[in-house]
């Protein structure tokens, strides 16, 4: 890592810090604490999103999915897809895709010795590029079902870039029996102070130079067009098949999983 990495906070490393990971510097921890002061529920929001990823991947493993395309994967730390699969004793194949240079650099280091697990350094909006990438082709068998994971990433895709069209393009590239999982931030929260908190969250993101498109439940449900949602459909993130480890949370996100036929 270059020295400058230790001087400027980075969103991927702040996320890692909130999840309890070790891939962050003092400057990231300071920025993360400032963000928490503005939006106290931020770490909880991130943990809830990551917990949905865990439950969704377990669900997909249970249905027999053993290969994953994880779009906007972040730093693969603290319970990422290949770790979830390994704990479930499934020898899964995983393609992580991220455009953030820090997330990609950490991914390369962390995944160097992982079998059948790669990081593709691309923008998820470049569907043709992601799908044709030699690492993607080498790792995934597109004649067999694949789990498409869009967790915490589509709210970084503005309407102008047609997120529904983006999801549809990936959906059309995978075999019948594949699955789609989406977790997406929204602009409301169940708590009394919800709207104000979301406003502060939006500012935290925009101050960090991130354009975030918070969407409502109907818009998020529309991203599942052409698929068959599994129960309980598109629901608040902490209400998607909660297990004993799920923290109830008055939550700023919706999630769902659907079958592609
Ligand atoms: C909040 S993190 C989510 C990480 C992980 N999917 C999870 O569920 O824990 C969002 C990630 O999406 C990545 N991202 C945002 N826009 C992207 C794009 N257009 N192409 C690729 N990655 C993107 C960011 O770099 C970041 O690492």
PDB file of C-alpha atoms and ligand atoms in Angstrom:
ATOM      1  CA  UNK A   1       0.000   0.000   0.000  1.00  0.00           C
ATOM      2  CA  UNK A   2       1.263   3.482  -0.811  1.00  0.00           C
ATOM      3  CA  UNK A   3       1.707   5.939   2.064  1.00  0.00           C
ATOM      4  CA  UNK A   4      -1.159   8.101   0.776  1.00  0.00           C
ATOM      5  CA  UNK A   5      -3.523   5.205   1.543  1.00  0.00           C
ATOM      6  CA  UNK A   6      -2.830   5.757   5.209  1.00  0.00           C
ATOM      7  CA  UNK A   7      -3.463   9.486   4.958  1.00  0.00           C
ATOM      8  CA  UNK A   8      -6.888   9.567   3.314  1.00  0.00           C
ATOM      9  CA  UNK A   9      -9.984   7.731   4.526  1.00  0.00           C
ATOM     10  CA  UNK A  10     -11.565   5.290   2.099  1.00  0.00           C
ATOM     11  CA  UNK A  11     -15.212   4.134   2.112  1.00  0.00           C
ATOM     12  CA  UNK A  12     -14.326   0.457   1.628  1.00  0.00           C
ATOM     13  CA  UNK A  13     -11.958   0.460   4.619  1.00  0.00           C
ATOM     14  CA  UNK A  14     -14.485   2.425   6.726  1.00  0.00           C
ATOM     15  CA  UNK A  15     -17.032  -0.264   5.861  1.00  0.00           C
ATOM     16  CA  UNK A  16     -14.512  -2.909   6.902  1.00  0.00           C
ATOM     17  CA  UNK A  17     -14.046  -1.092  10.225  1.00  0.00           C
ATOM     18  CA  UNK A  18     -17.799  -0.976  10.875  1.00  0.00           C
ATOM     19  CA  UNK A  19     -17.998  -4.711  10.199  1.00  0.00           C
ATOM     20  CA  UNK A  20     -15.202  -5.379  12.702  1.00  0.00           C
ATOM     21  CA  UNK A  21     -12.540  -6.138  10.105  1.00  0.00           C
ATOM     22  CA  UNK A  22      -8.798  -5.502  10.351  1.00  0.00           C
ATOM     23  CA  UNK A  23      -8.256  -3.910   6.925  1.00  0.00           C
ATOM     24  CA  UNK A  24      -8.400  -0.242   7.936  1.00  0.00           C
ATOM     25  CA  UNK A  25      -6.122   2.550   9.117  1.00  0.00           C
ATOM     26  CA  UNK A  26      -6.419   5.164  11.895  1.00  0.00           C
ATOM     27  CA  UNK A  27      -7.591   7.724   9.348  1.00  0.00           C
ATOM     28  CA  UNK A  28     -10.435   5.391   8.308  1.00  0.00           C
ATOM     29  CA  UNK A  29     -11.451   4.761  11.903  1.00  0.00           C
ATOM     30  CA  UNK A  30     -11.561   8.522  12.603  1.00  0.00           C
ATOM     31  CA  UNK A  31     -13.690   9.188   9.524  1.00  0.00           C
ATOM     32  CA  UNK A  32     -15.938   6.272  10.404  1.00  0.00           C
ATOM     33  CA  UNK A  33     -16.479   7.638  13.904  1.00  0.00           C
ATOM     34  CA  UNK A  34     -17.352  11.058  12.450  1.00  0.00           C
ATOM     35  CA  UNK A  35     -19.874   9.385  10.159  1.00  0.00           C
ATOM     36  CA  UNK A  36     -21.319   7.485  13.115  1.00  0.00           C
ATOM     37  CA  UNK A  37     -21.724  10.763  15.019  1.00  0.00           C
ATOM     38  CA  UNK A  38     -23.779  12.178  12.121  1.00  0.00           C
ATOM     39  CA  UNK A  39     -25.780   8.992  11.600  1.00  0.00           C
ATOM     40  CA  UNK A  40     -25.669   6.772  14.706  1.00  0.00           C
ATOM     41  CA  UNK A  41     -27.383   3.863  12.976  1.00  0.00           C
ATOM     42  CA  UNK A  42     -24.744   3.632  10.225  1.00  0.00           C
ATOM     43  CA  UNK A  43     -22.784   0.671  11.623  1.00  0.00           C
ATOM     44  CA  UNK A  44     -26.034  -1.121  12.410  1.00  0.00           C
ATOM     45  CA  UNK A  45     -27.212  -0.484   8.830  1.00  0.00           C
ATOM     46  CA  UNK A  46     -24.037  -1.960   7.445  1.00  0.00           C
ATOM     47  CA  UNK A  47     -24.126  -4.978   9.726  1.00  0.00           C
ATOM     48  CA  UNK A  48     -27.779  -5.578   8.808  1.00  0.00           C
ATOM     49  CA  UNK A  49     -26.881  -5.478   5.106  1.00  0.00           C
ATOM     50  CA  UNK A  50     -24.010  -7.882   5.581  1.00  0.00           C
ATOM     51  CA  UNK A  51     -26.221 -10.181   7.662  1.00  0.00           C
ATOM     52  CA  UNK A  52     -28.737 -10.298   4.798  1.00  0.00           C
ATOM     53  CA  UNK A  53     -25.897 -11.356   2.490  1.00  0.00           C
ATOM     54  CA  UNK A  54     -25.090 -14.217   4.872  1.00  0.00           C
ATOM     55  CA  UNK A  55     -28.703 -15.411   5.083  1.00  0.00           C
ATOM     56  CA  UNK A  56     -29.225 -15.083   1.330  1.00  0.00           C
ATOM     57  CA  UNK A  57     -26.050 -17.048   0.534  1.00  0.00           C
ATOM     58  CA  UNK A  58     -27.066 -19.775   3.002  1.00  0.00           C
ATOM     59  CA  UNK A  59     -30.470 -19.944   1.341  1.00  0.00           C
ATOM     60  CA  UNK A  60     -28.861 -20.243  -2.096  1.00  0.00           C
ATOM     61  CA  UNK A  61     -26.409 -22.910  -0.911  1.00  0.00           C
ATOM     62  CA  UNK A  62     -29.400 -24.846   0.459  1.00  0.00           C
ATOM     63  CA  UNK A  63     -31.088 -24.711  -2.952  1.00  0.00           C
ATOM     64  CA  UNK A  64     -27.940 -26.175  -4.534  1.00  0.00           C
ATOM     65  CA  UNK A  65     -26.288 -23.009  -5.875  1.00  0.00           C
ATOM     66  CA  UNK A  66     -22.517 -23.417  -5.653  1.00  0.00           C
ATOM     67  CA  UNK A  67     -21.247 -20.573  -7.853  1.00  0.00           C
ATOM     68  CA  UNK A  68     -21.688 -16.872  -7.285  1.00  0.00           C
ATOM     69  CA  UNK A  69     -21.182 -13.595  -9.112  1.00  0.00           C
ATOM     70  CA  UNK A  70     -20.914 -10.985  -6.345  1.00  0.00           C
ATOM     71  CA  UNK A  71     -21.326  -7.533  -7.893  1.00  0.00           C
ATOM     72  CA  UNK A  72     -19.944  -4.658  -5.805  1.00  0.00           C
ATOM     73  CA  UNK A  73     -18.287  -7.029  -3.352  1.00  0.00           C
ATOM     74  CA  UNK A  74     -16.179  -4.614  -1.268  1.00  0.00           C
ATOM     75  CA  UNK A  75     -13.289  -5.912   0.845  1.00  0.00           C
ATOM     76  CA  UNK A  76     -13.918  -9.656   1.180  1.00  0.00           C
ATOM     77  CA  UNK A  77     -13.672  -9.701   4.943  1.00  0.00           C
ATOM     78  CA  UNK A  78     -15.782 -10.757   7.894  1.00  0.00           C
ATOM     79  CA  UNK A  79     -18.152 -13.311   6.445  1.00  0.00           C
ATOM     80  CA  UNK A  80     -17.890 -12.942   2.729  1.00  0.00           C
ATOM     81  CA  UNK A  81     -19.356 -15.340   0.211  1.00  0.00           C
ATOM     82  CA  UNK A  82     -16.472 -17.809  -0.041  1.00  0.00           C
ATOM     83  CA  UNK A  83     -16.191 -17.930   3.752  1.00  0.00           C
ATOM     84  CA  UNK A  84     -19.919 -18.573   4.159  1.00  0.00           C
ATOM     85  CA  UNK A  85     -19.704 -21.395   1.617  1.00  0.00           C
ATOM     86  CA  UNK A  86     -16.626 -22.877   3.282  1.00  0.00           C
ATOM     87  CA  UNK A  87     -18.331 -22.880   6.684  1.00  0.00           C
ATOM     88  CA  UNK A  88     -21.227 -24.708   5.025  1.00  0.00           C
ATOM     89  CA  UNK A  89     -18.749 -27.212   3.522  1.00  0.00           C
ATOM     90  CA  UNK A  90     -19.630 -26.266  -0.036  1.00  0.00           C
ATOM     91  CA  UNK A  91     -16.664 -25.964  -2.426  1.00  0.00           C
ATOM     92  CA  UNK A  92     -18.117 -22.883  -4.102  1.00  0.00           C
ATOM     93  CA  UNK A  93     -16.736 -20.870  -7.019  1.00  0.00           C
ATOM     94  CA  UNK A  94     -16.928 -17.108  -6.478  1.00  0.00           C
ATOM     95  CA  UNK A  95     -16.280 -14.127  -8.747  1.00  0.00           C
ATOM     96  CA  UNK A  96     -16.108 -10.873  -6.821  1.00  0.00           C
ATOM     97  CA  UNK A  97     -16.436  -7.649  -8.831  1.00  0.00           C
ATOM     98  CA  UNK A  98     -15.549  -4.208  -7.534  1.00  0.00           C
ATOM     99  CA  UNK A  99     -14.349  -0.951  -9.001  1.00  0.00           C
ATOM    100  CA  UNK A 100     -12.795   0.595  -5.881  1.00  0.00           C
ATOM    101  CA  UNK A 101      -8.990   0.266  -6.113  1.00  0.00           C
ATOM    102  CA  UNK A 102      -8.616  -0.249  -2.365  1.00  0.00           C
ATOM    103  CA  UNK A 103     -11.268  -2.971  -2.258  1.00  0.00           C
ATOM    104  CA  UNK A 104      -9.651  -4.620  -5.295  1.00  0.00           C
ATOM    105  CA  UNK A 105      -6.136  -4.471  -3.807  1.00  0.00           C
ATOM    106  CA  UNK A 106      -7.261  -6.011  -0.506  1.00  0.00           C
ATOM    107  CA  UNK A 107      -9.267  -8.609  -2.397  1.00  0.00           C
ATOM    108  CA  UNK A 108      -6.226  -9.655  -4.442  1.00  0.00           C
ATOM    109  CA  UNK A 109      -4.189 -10.139  -1.264  1.00  0.00           C
ATOM    110  CA  UNK A 110      -6.894 -11.929   0.677  1.00  0.00           C
ATOM    111  CA  UNK A 111      -7.947 -14.198  -2.167  1.00  0.00           C
ATOM    112  CA  UNK A 112      -4.487 -15.100  -3.456  1.00  0.00           C
ATOM    113  CA  UNK A 113      -4.612 -18.567  -1.916  1.00  0.00           C
ATOM    114  CA  UNK A 114      -8.347 -19.184  -2.218  1.00  0.00           C
ATOM    115  CA  UNK A 115      -9.280 -21.836  -4.774  1.00  0.00           C
ATOM    116  CA  UNK A 116     -11.846 -20.888  -7.455  1.00  0.00           C
ATOM    117  CA  UNK A 117     -12.289 -17.397  -5.984  1.00  0.00           C
ATOM    118  CA  UNK A 118     -11.228 -14.308  -7.948  1.00  0.00           C
ATOM    119  CA  UNK A 119     -11.614 -10.535  -7.961  1.00  0.00           C
ATOM    120  CA  UNK A 120     -12.536  -8.833 -11.231  1.00  0.00           C
ATOM    121  CA  UNK A 121     -11.533  -5.188 -11.288  1.00  0.00           C
ATOM    122  CA  UNK A 122     -14.455  -3.691 -13.230  1.00  0.00           C
ATOM    123  CA  UNK A 123     -17.465  -1.436 -13.029  1.00  0.00           C
ATOM    124  CA  UNK A 124     -20.608  -3.560 -12.646  1.00  0.00           C
ATOM    125  CA  UNK A 125     -22.302  -1.310 -15.220  1.00  0.00           C
ATOM    126  CA  UNK A 126     -19.933  -2.734 -17.823  1.00  0.00           C
ATOM    127  CA  UNK A 127     -22.004  -5.909 -18.096  1.00  0.00           C
ATOM    128  CA  UNK A 128     -20.343  -7.184 -21.253  1.00  0.00           C
ATOM    129  CA  UNK A 129     -16.898  -6.545 -19.786  1.00  0.00           C
ATOM    130  CA  UNK A 130     -17.676  -8.354 -16.516  1.00  0.00           C
ATOM    131  CA  UNK A 131     -19.247 -11.323 -18.294  1.00  0.00           C
ATOM    132  CA  UNK A 132     -16.495 -11.649 -20.901  1.00  0.00           C
ATOM    133  CA  UNK A 133     -13.627 -11.164 -18.455  1.00  0.00           C
ATOM    134  CA  UNK A 134     -11.320 -14.206 -18.684  1.00  0.00           C
ATOM    135  CA  UNK A 135     -11.378 -14.584 -14.887  1.00  0.00           C
ATOM    136  CA  UNK A 136     -15.176 -14.681 -14.882  1.00  0.00           C
ATOM    137  CA  UNK A 137     -15.269 -17.208 -17.731  1.00  0.00           C
ATOM    138  CA  UNK A 138     -12.568 -19.338 -16.171  1.00  0.00           C
ATOM    139  CA  UNK A 139     -14.222 -19.430 -12.737  1.00  0.00           C
ATOM    140  CA  UNK A 140     -17.951 -19.725 -13.466  1.00  0.00           C
ATOM    141  CA  UNK A 141     -19.804 -22.250 -15.620  1.00  0.00           C
ATOM    142  CA  UNK A 142     -22.591 -20.290 -17.313  1.00  0.00           C
ATOM    143  CA  UNK A 143     -24.325 -23.518 -18.374  1.00  0.00           C
ATOM    144  CA  UNK A 144     -25.142 -24.155 -14.704  1.00  0.00           C
ATOM    145  CA  UNK A 145     -27.145 -21.973 -12.264  1.00  0.00           C
ATOM    146  CA  UNK A 146     -25.348 -19.037 -10.686  1.00  0.00           C
ATOM    147  CA  UNK A 147     -26.261 -16.867  -7.696  1.00  0.00           C
ATOM    148  CA  UNK A 148     -26.232 -13.208  -8.753  1.00  0.00           C
ATOM    149  CA  UNK A 149     -25.588 -11.017  -5.704  1.00  0.00           C
ATOM    150  CA  UNK A 150     -26.239  -7.286  -5.750  1.00  0.00           C
ATOM    151  CA  UNK A 151     -25.901  -6.386  -2.089  1.00  0.00           C
ATOM    152  CA  UNK A 152     -25.417  -2.756  -1.173  1.00  0.00           C
ATOM    153  CA  UNK A 153     -24.408  -1.739  -4.679  1.00  0.00           C
ATOM    154  CA  UNK A 154     -27.444  -0.790  -6.780  1.00  0.00           C
ATOM    155  CA  UNK A 155     -28.010   2.375  -4.715  1.00  0.00           C
ATOM    156  CA  UNK A 156     -24.712   3.538  -6.214  1.00  0.00           C
ATOM    157  CA  UNK A 157     -26.229   3.182  -9.698  1.00  0.00           C
ATOM    158  CA  UNK A 158     -28.290   6.276 -10.581  1.00  0.00           C
ATOM    159  CA  UNK A 159     -31.565   6.038 -12.516  1.00  0.00           C
ATOM    160  CA  UNK A 160     -29.772   7.534 -15.518  1.00  0.00           C
ATOM    161  CA  UNK A 161     -27.695   4.338 -15.697  1.00  0.00           C
ATOM    162  CA  UNK A 162     -30.842   2.163 -15.697  1.00  0.00           C
ATOM    163  CA  UNK A 163     -30.332  -0.194 -12.740  1.00  0.00           C
ATOM    164  CA  UNK A 164     -33.295  -2.350 -13.823  1.00  0.00           C
ATOM    165  CA  UNK A 165     -31.770  -2.785 -17.285  1.00  0.00           C
ATOM    166  CA  UNK A 166     -28.458  -3.641 -15.645  1.00  0.00           C
ATOM    167  CA  UNK A 167     -30.002  -6.380 -13.502  1.00  0.00           C
ATOM    168  CA  UNK A 168     -31.923  -7.692 -16.527  1.00  0.00           C
ATOM    169  CA  UNK A 169     -28.732  -7.923 -18.589  1.00  0.00           C
ATOM    170  CA  UNK A 170     -27.056 -10.116 -15.952  1.00  0.00           C
ATOM    171  CA  UNK A 171     -30.260 -12.125 -15.504  1.00  0.00           C
ATOM    172  CA  UNK A 172     -30.385 -12.893 -19.223  1.00  0.00           C
ATOM    173  CA  UNK A 173     -26.792 -14.155 -19.162  1.00  0.00           C
ATOM    174  CA  UNK A 174     -27.339 -16.917 -16.597  1.00  0.00           C
ATOM    175  CA  UNK A 175     -28.881 -20.384 -16.858  1.00  0.00           C
ATOM    176  CA  UNK A 176     -32.451 -21.175 -15.749  1.00  0.00           C
ATOM    177  CA  UNK A 177     -32.477 -22.150 -12.079  1.00  0.00           C
ATOM    178  CA  UNK A 178     -30.136 -19.274 -11.226  1.00  0.00           C
ATOM    179  CA  UNK A 179     -31.045 -16.856  -8.441  1.00  0.00           C
ATOM    180  CA  UNK A 180     -30.948 -13.109  -7.922  1.00  0.00           C
ATOM    181  CA  UNK A 181     -30.401 -11.508  -4.486  1.00  0.00           C
ATOM    182  CA  UNK A 182     -30.694  -7.751  -3.996  1.00  0.00           C
ATOM    183  CA  UNK A 183     -30.186  -5.675  -0.849  1.00  0.00           C
ATOM    184  CA  UNK A 184     -30.780  -1.951  -1.425  1.00  0.00           C
ATOM    185  CA  UNK A 185     -30.784   1.163   0.776  1.00  0.00           C
ATOM    186  CA  UNK A 186     -33.991   3.119   1.073  1.00  0.00           C
ATOM    187  CA  UNK A 187     -34.919   6.625   2.196  1.00  0.00           C
ATOM    188  CA  UNK A 188     -37.127   5.774   5.149  1.00  0.00           C
ATOM    189  CA  UNK A 189     -36.619   4.249   8.533  1.00  0.00           C
ATOM    190  CA  UNK A 190     -39.024   2.812  11.106  1.00  0.00           C
ATOM    191  CA  UNK A 191     -37.691   4.978  13.964  1.00  0.00           C
ATOM    192  CA  UNK A 192     -39.364   8.246  14.987  1.00  0.00           C
ATOM    193  CA  UNK A 193     -36.399  10.290  13.807  1.00  0.00           C
ATOM    194  CA  UNK A 194     -36.083   8.222  10.641  1.00  0.00           C
ATOM    195  CA  UNK A 195     -36.294  10.874   7.941  1.00  0.00           C
ATOM    196  CA  UNK A 196     -33.820  13.186   9.670  1.00  0.00           C
ATOM    197  CA  UNK A 197     -31.392  10.323  10.156  1.00  0.00           C
ATOM    198  CA  UNK A 198     -31.638   9.355   6.486  1.00  0.00           C
ATOM    199  CA  UNK A 199     -30.956  12.963   5.551  1.00  0.00           C
ATOM    200  CA  UNK A 200     -27.802  12.874   7.646  1.00  0.00           C
ATOM    201  CA  UNK A 201     -26.811   9.538   6.075  1.00  0.00           C
ATOM    202  CA  UNK A 202     -27.227  11.012   2.618  1.00  0.00           C
ATOM    203  CA  UNK A 203     -24.915  13.866   3.640  1.00  0.00           C
ATOM    204  CA  UNK A 204     -22.312  11.428   4.982  1.00  0.00           C
ATOM    205  CA  UNK A 205     -22.241   9.730   1.589  1.00  0.00           C
ATOM    206  CA  UNK A 206     -22.238  12.924  -0.458  1.00  0.00           C
ATOM    207  CA  UNK A 207     -19.462  14.425   1.696  1.00  0.00           C
ATOM    208  CA  UNK A 208     -17.452  11.308   0.853  1.00  0.00           C
ATOM    209  CA  UNK A 209     -18.076  11.955  -2.842  1.00  0.00           C
ATOM    210  CA  UNK A 210     -20.481   9.030  -3.270  1.00  0.00           C
ATOM    211  CA  UNK A 211     -23.692   9.564  -5.229  1.00  0.00           C
ATOM    212  CA  UNK A 212     -26.336   7.486  -3.535  1.00  0.00           C
ATOM    213  CA  UNK A 213     -29.772   6.766  -5.007  1.00  0.00           C
ATOM    214  CA  UNK A 214     -32.016   5.728  -2.129  1.00  0.00           C
ATOM    215  CA  UNK A 215     -35.120   4.050  -3.604  1.00  0.00           C
ATOM    216  CA  UNK A 216     -38.560   3.151  -2.316  1.00  0.00           C
ATOM    217  CA  UNK A 217     -39.907  -0.375  -1.915  1.00  0.00           C
ATOM    218  CA  UNK A 218     -41.792  -0.375  -5.239  1.00  0.00           C
ATOM    219  CA  UNK A 219     -38.730   0.769  -7.181  1.00  0.00           C
ATOM    220  CA  UNK A 220     -36.605  -1.878  -5.486  1.00  0.00           C
ATOM    221  CA  UNK A 221     -39.250  -4.569  -6.123  1.00  0.00           C
ATOM    222  CA  UNK A 222     -39.270  -3.530  -9.814  1.00  0.00           C
ATOM    223  CA  UNK A 223     -35.604  -4.567 -10.057  1.00  0.00           C
ATOM    224  CA  UNK A 224     -36.854  -8.165  -9.742  1.00  0.00           C
ATOM    225  CA  UNK A 225     -38.908  -7.937 -12.970  1.00  0.00           C
ATOM    226  CA  UNK A 226     -38.878 -11.217 -14.905  1.00  0.00           C
ATOM    227  CA  UNK A 227     -38.013 -13.355 -11.852  1.00  0.00           C
ATOM    228  CA  UNK A 228     -40.025 -15.311  -9.278  1.00  0.00           C
ATOM    229  CA  UNK A 229     -39.549 -13.967  -5.769  1.00  0.00           C
ATOM    230  CA  UNK A 230     -39.149 -16.509  -2.984  1.00  0.00           C
ATOM    231  CA  UNK A 231     -40.962 -15.938   0.305  1.00  0.00           C
ATOM    232  CA  UNK A 232     -41.268 -13.435   1.939  1.00  0.00           C
ATOM    233  CA  UNK A 233     -40.772 -11.289  -1.182  1.00  0.00           C
ATOM    234  CA  UNK A 234     -39.197  -7.844  -1.014  1.00  0.00           C
ATOM    235  CA  UNK A 235     -39.164  -6.839   2.655  1.00  0.00           C
ATOM    236  CA  UNK A 236     -37.163  -4.707   5.051  1.00  0.00           C
ATOM    237  CA  UNK A 237     -33.697  -6.182   5.261  1.00  0.00           C
ATOM    238  CA  UNK A 238     -33.979  -7.506   8.821  1.00  0.00           C
ATOM    239  CA  UNK A 239     -37.304  -9.179   7.943  1.00  0.00           C
ATOM    240  CA  UNK A 240     -35.927 -11.333   5.136  1.00  0.00           C
ATOM    241  CA  UNK A 241     -35.853 -14.818   6.691  1.00  0.00           C
ATOM    242  CA  UNK A 242     -34.386 -13.627  10.013  1.00  0.00           C
ATOM    243  CA  UNK A 243     -32.534 -16.223  12.058  1.00  0.00           C
ATOM    244  CA  UNK A 244     -31.490 -16.323  15.702  1.00  0.00           C
ATOM    245  CA  UNK A 245     -28.542 -14.010  14.946  1.00  0.00           C
ATOM    246  CA  UNK A 246     -30.619 -11.328  13.194  1.00  0.00           C
ATOM    247  CA  UNK A 247     -30.735  -7.995  15.023  1.00  0.00           C
ATOM    248  CA  UNK A 248     -34.172  -6.367  14.719  1.00  0.00           C
ATOM    249  CA  UNK A 249     -33.514  -3.003  13.206  1.00  0.00           C
ATOM    250  CA  UNK A 250     -35.782  -0.147  12.169  1.00  0.00           C
ATOM    251  CA  UNK A 251     -34.215  -0.335   8.866  1.00  0.00           C
ATOM    252  CA  UNK A 252     -33.174   1.726   5.925  1.00  0.00           C
ATOM    253  CA  UNK A 253     -33.122  -0.995   3.299  1.00  0.00           C
ATOM    254  CA  UNK A 254     -35.131  -3.606   1.420  1.00  0.00           C
ATOM    255  CA  UNK A 255     -34.040  -7.025   0.315  1.00  0.00           C
ATOM    256  CA  UNK A 256     -35.296  -9.980  -1.667  1.00  0.00           C
ATOM    257  CA  UNK A 257     -34.226 -13.182  -3.389  1.00  0.00           C
ATOM    258  CA  UNK A 258     -35.766 -14.514  -6.589  1.00  0.00           C
ATOM    259  CA  UNK A 259     -35.483 -17.468  -8.935  1.00  0.00           C
ATOM    260  CA  UNK A 260     -34.569 -16.917 -12.584  1.00  0.00           C
ATOM    261  CA  UNK A 261     -36.234 -19.257 -15.105  1.00  0.00           C
TER     262      UNK A 261
HETATM  263  C1  LIG B   1     -21.541  -1.102   0.755  1.00  0.00           C
HETATM  264  S1  LIG B   1     -20.340  -2.000  -0.160  1.00  0.00           S
HETATM  265  C2  LIG B   1     -21.131  -3.587  -0.226  1.00  0.00           C
HETATM  266  C3  LIG B   1     -20.162  -4.734  -0.123  1.00  0.00           C
HETATM  267  C4  LIG B   1     -20.759  -6.128  -0.165  1.00  0.00           C
HETATM  268  N1  LIG B   1     -21.521  -6.375  -1.378  1.00  0.00           N
HETATM  269  C5  LIG B   1     -21.624  -6.427   1.028  1.00  0.00           C
HETATM  270  O1  LIG B   1     -22.783  -6.754   0.848  1.00  0.00           O
HETATM  271  O2  LIG B   1     -21.167  -6.368   2.158  1.00  0.00           O
HETATM  272  C6  LIG B   1     -20.555  -1.387  -1.819  1.00  0.00           C
HETATM  273  C7  LIG B   1     -19.441  -1.755  -2.775  1.00  0.00           C
HETATM  274  O3  LIG B   1     -19.898  -1.512  -4.116  1.00  0.00           O
HETATM  275  C8  LIG B   1     -18.823  -1.021  -4.863  1.00  0.00           C
HETATM  276  N2  LIG B   1     -19.348  -0.319  -6.036  1.00  0.00           N
HETATM  277  C9  LIG B   1     -20.109   0.794  -6.067  1.00  0.00           C
HETATM  278  N3  LIG B   1     -20.412   1.122  -7.344  1.00  0.00           N
HETATM  279  C10 LIG B   1     -19.817   0.177  -8.139  1.00  0.00           C
HETATM  280  C11 LIG B   1     -19.757  -0.045  -9.542  1.00  0.00           C
HETATM  281  N4  LIG B   1     -20.386   0.778 -10.398  1.00  0.00           N
HETATM  282  N5  LIG B   1     -19.059  -1.099 -10.000  1.00  0.00           N
HETATM  283  C12 LIG B   1     -18.409  -1.934  -9.141  1.00  0.00           C
HETATM  284  N6  LIG B   1     -18.448  -1.782  -7.797  1.00  0.00           N
HETATM  285  C13 LIG B   1     -19.134  -0.740  -7.300  1.00  0.00           C
HETATM  286  C14 LIG B   1     -18.070  -0.133  -3.901  1.00  0.00           C
HETATM  287  O4  LIG B   1     -16.735   0.058  -4.328  1.00  0.00           O
HETATM  288  C15 LIG B   1     -18.187  -0.911  -2.597  1.00  0.00           C
HETATM  289  O5  LIG B   1     -17.071  -1.743  -2.411  1.00  0.00           O
END
